[in-house]
XYZ file of N, CA and C in Angstrom:
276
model
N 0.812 -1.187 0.000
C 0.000 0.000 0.000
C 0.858 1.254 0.000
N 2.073 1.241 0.483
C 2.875 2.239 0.403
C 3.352 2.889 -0.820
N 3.481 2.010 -1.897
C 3.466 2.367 -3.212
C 2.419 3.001 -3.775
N 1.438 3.329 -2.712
C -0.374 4.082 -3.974
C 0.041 5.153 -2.975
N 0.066 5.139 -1.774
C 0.174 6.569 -1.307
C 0.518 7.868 -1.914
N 2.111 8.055 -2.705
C 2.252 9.524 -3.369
C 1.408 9.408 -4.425
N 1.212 8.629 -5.424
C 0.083 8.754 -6.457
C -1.201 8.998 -5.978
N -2.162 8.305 -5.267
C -3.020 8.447 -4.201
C -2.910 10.648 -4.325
N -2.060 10.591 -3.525
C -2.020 12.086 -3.168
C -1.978 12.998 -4.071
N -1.241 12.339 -5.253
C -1.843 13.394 -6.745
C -3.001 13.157 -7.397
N -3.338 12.436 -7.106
C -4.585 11.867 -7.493
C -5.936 13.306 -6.966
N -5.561 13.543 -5.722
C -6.392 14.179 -4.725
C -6.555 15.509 -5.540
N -4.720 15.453 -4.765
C -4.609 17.272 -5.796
C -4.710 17.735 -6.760
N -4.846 17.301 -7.994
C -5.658 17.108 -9.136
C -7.267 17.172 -9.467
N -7.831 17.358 -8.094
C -9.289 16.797 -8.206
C -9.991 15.689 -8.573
N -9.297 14.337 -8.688
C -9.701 13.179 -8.621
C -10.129 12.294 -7.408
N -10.715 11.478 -7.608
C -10.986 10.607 -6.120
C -10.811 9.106 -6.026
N -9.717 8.970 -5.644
C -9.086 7.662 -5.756
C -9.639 6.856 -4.978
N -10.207 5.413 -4.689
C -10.995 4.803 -3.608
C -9.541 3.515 -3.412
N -9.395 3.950 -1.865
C -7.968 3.256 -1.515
C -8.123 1.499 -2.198
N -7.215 1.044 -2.563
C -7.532 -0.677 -2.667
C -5.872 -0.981 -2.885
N -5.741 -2.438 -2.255
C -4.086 -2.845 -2.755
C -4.336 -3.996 -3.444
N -4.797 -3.695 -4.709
C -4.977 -4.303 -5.686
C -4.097 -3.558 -7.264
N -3.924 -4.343 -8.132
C -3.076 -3.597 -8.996
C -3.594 -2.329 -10.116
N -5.352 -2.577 -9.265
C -5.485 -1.425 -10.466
C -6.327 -0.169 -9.088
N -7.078 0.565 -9.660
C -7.681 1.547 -8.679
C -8.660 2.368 -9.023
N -9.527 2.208 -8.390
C -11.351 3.224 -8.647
C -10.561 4.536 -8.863
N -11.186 5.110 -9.794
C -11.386 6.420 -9.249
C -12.581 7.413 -10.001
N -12.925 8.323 -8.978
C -13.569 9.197 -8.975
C -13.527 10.334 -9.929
N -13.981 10.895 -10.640
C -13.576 12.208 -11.377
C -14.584 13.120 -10.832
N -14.057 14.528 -10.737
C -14.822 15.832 -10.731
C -16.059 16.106 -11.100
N -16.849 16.669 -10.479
C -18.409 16.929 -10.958
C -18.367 17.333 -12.322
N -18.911 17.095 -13.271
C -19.204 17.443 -14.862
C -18.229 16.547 -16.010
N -17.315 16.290 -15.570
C -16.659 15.442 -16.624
C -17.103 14.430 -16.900
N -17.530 13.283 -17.667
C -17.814 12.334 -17.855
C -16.684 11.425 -18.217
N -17.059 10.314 -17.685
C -15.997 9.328 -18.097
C -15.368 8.388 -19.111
N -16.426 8.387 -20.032
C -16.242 7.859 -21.349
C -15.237 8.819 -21.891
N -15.583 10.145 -22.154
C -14.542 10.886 -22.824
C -13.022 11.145 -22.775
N -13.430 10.882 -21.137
C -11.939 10.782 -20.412
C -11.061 9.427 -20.955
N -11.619 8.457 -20.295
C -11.310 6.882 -21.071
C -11.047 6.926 -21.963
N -11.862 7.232 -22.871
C -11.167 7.303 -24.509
C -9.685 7.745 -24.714
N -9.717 9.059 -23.623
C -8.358 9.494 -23.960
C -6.892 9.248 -23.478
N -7.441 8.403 -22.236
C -6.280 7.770 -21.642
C -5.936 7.092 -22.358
N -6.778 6.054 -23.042
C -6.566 4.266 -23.481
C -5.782 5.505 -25.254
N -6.304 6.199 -25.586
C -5.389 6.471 -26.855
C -3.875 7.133 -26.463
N -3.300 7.204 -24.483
C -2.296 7.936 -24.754
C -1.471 5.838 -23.987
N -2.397 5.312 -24.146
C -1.659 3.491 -23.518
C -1.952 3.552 -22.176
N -2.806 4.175 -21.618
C -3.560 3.566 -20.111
C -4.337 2.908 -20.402
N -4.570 1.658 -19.955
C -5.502 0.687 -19.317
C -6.060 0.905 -18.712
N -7.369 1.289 -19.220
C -8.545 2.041 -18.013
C -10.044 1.502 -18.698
N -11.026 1.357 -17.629
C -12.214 1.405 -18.184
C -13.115 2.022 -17.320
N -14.419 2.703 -18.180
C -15.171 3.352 -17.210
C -16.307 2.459 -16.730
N -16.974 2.925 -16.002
C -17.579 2.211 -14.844
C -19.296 2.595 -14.875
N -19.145 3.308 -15.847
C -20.667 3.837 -16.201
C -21.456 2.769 -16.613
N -22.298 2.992 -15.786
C -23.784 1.698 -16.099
C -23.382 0.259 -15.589
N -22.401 0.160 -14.278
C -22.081 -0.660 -13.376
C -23.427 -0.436 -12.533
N -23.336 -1.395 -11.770
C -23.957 -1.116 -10.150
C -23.248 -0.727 -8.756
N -23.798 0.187 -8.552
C -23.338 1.116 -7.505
C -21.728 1.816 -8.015
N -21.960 2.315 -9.401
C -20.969 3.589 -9.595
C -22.029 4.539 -10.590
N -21.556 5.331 -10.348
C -22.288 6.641 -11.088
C -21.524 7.248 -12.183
N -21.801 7.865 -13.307
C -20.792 7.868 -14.530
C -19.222 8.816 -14.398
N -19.164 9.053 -13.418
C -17.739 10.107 -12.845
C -16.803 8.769 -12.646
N -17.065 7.647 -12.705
C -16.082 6.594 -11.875
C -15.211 5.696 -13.319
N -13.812 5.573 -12.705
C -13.359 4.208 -13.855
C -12.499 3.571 -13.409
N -11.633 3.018 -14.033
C -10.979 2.042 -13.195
C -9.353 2.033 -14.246
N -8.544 2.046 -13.297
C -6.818 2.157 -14.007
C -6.393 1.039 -14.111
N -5.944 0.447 -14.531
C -4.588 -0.820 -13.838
C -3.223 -0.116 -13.905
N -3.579 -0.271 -13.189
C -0.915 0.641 -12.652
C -0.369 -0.618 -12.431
N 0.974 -0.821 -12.978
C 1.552 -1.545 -12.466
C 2.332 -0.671 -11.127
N 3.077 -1.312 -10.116
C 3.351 -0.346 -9.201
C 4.769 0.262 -9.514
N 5.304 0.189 -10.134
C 6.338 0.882 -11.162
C 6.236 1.878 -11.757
N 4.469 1.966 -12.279
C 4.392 2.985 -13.226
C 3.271 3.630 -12.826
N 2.809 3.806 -11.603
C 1.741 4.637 -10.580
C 2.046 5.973 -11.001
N 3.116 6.690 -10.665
C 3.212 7.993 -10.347
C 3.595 8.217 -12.291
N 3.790 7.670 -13.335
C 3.740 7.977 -14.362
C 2.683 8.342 -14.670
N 1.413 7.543 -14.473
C -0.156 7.174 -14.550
C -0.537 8.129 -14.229
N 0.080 8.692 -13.221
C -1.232 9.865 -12.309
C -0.843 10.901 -12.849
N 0.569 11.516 -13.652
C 0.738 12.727 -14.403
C 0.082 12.307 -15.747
N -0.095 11.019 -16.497
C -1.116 10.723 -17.386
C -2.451 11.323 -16.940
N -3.073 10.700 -15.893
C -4.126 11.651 -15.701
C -4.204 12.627 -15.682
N -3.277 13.007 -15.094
C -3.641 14.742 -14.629
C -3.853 15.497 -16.146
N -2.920 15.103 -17.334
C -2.896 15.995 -18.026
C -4.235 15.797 -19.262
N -4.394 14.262 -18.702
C -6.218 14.466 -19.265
C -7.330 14.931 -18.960
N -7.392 15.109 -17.831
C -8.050 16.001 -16.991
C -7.862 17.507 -17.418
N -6.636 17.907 -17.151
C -6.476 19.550 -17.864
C -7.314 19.365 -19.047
N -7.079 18.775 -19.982
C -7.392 18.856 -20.903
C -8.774 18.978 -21.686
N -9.449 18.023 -20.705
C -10.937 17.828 -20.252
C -11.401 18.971 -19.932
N -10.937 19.522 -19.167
C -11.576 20.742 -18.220
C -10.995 22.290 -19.054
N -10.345 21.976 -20.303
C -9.871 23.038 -21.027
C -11.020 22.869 -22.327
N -11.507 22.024 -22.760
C -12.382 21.261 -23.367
C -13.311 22.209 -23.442
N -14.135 22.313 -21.784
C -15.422 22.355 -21.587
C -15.744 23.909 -21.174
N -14.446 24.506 -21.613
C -14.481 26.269 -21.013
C -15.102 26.678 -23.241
């Protein structure tokens, strides 16, 4: 678990919402208004392994799911982040 912690924490500061697990991949949460398909799309075209979680049971369409290896966590989470900017540069 010590290995999700600093990612975990960019995760936060970014405005994402990571749901703790020590498993190799990890929930997470996105920001009110973004949707997650769009996001997904754009991870999996920059080589994240992600899927969204929309039209699961008991997630709501803000949620998806990463696989990190724990090597490449804190690569992943500046992957996110800069889809997220991007997202949120999108929608201005």
């Amino acid at each position: 678990m010590s290995g999700r912690v600093r990612p975990s924490e960019e995760l936060l500061r970014i405005g994402l919402r990571p749901v703790p697990s020590e498993a190799n991949f990890m929930i997470v949460g996105l920001p009110e208004g973004v949707d997650s398909d769009g996001f997904t799309e754009e991870l999996v075209s920059r080589g994240v392994i992600v899927r969204s979680l929309k039209g699961l049971a008991g997630f709501s369409v803000e949620f998806f799911r990463v696989t990190v290896a724990p090597e490449r966590r804190i690569e992943y989470s500046s992957r996110l982040a800069r889809v997220l900017q991007g997202q949120r540069s999108a929608e201005r």
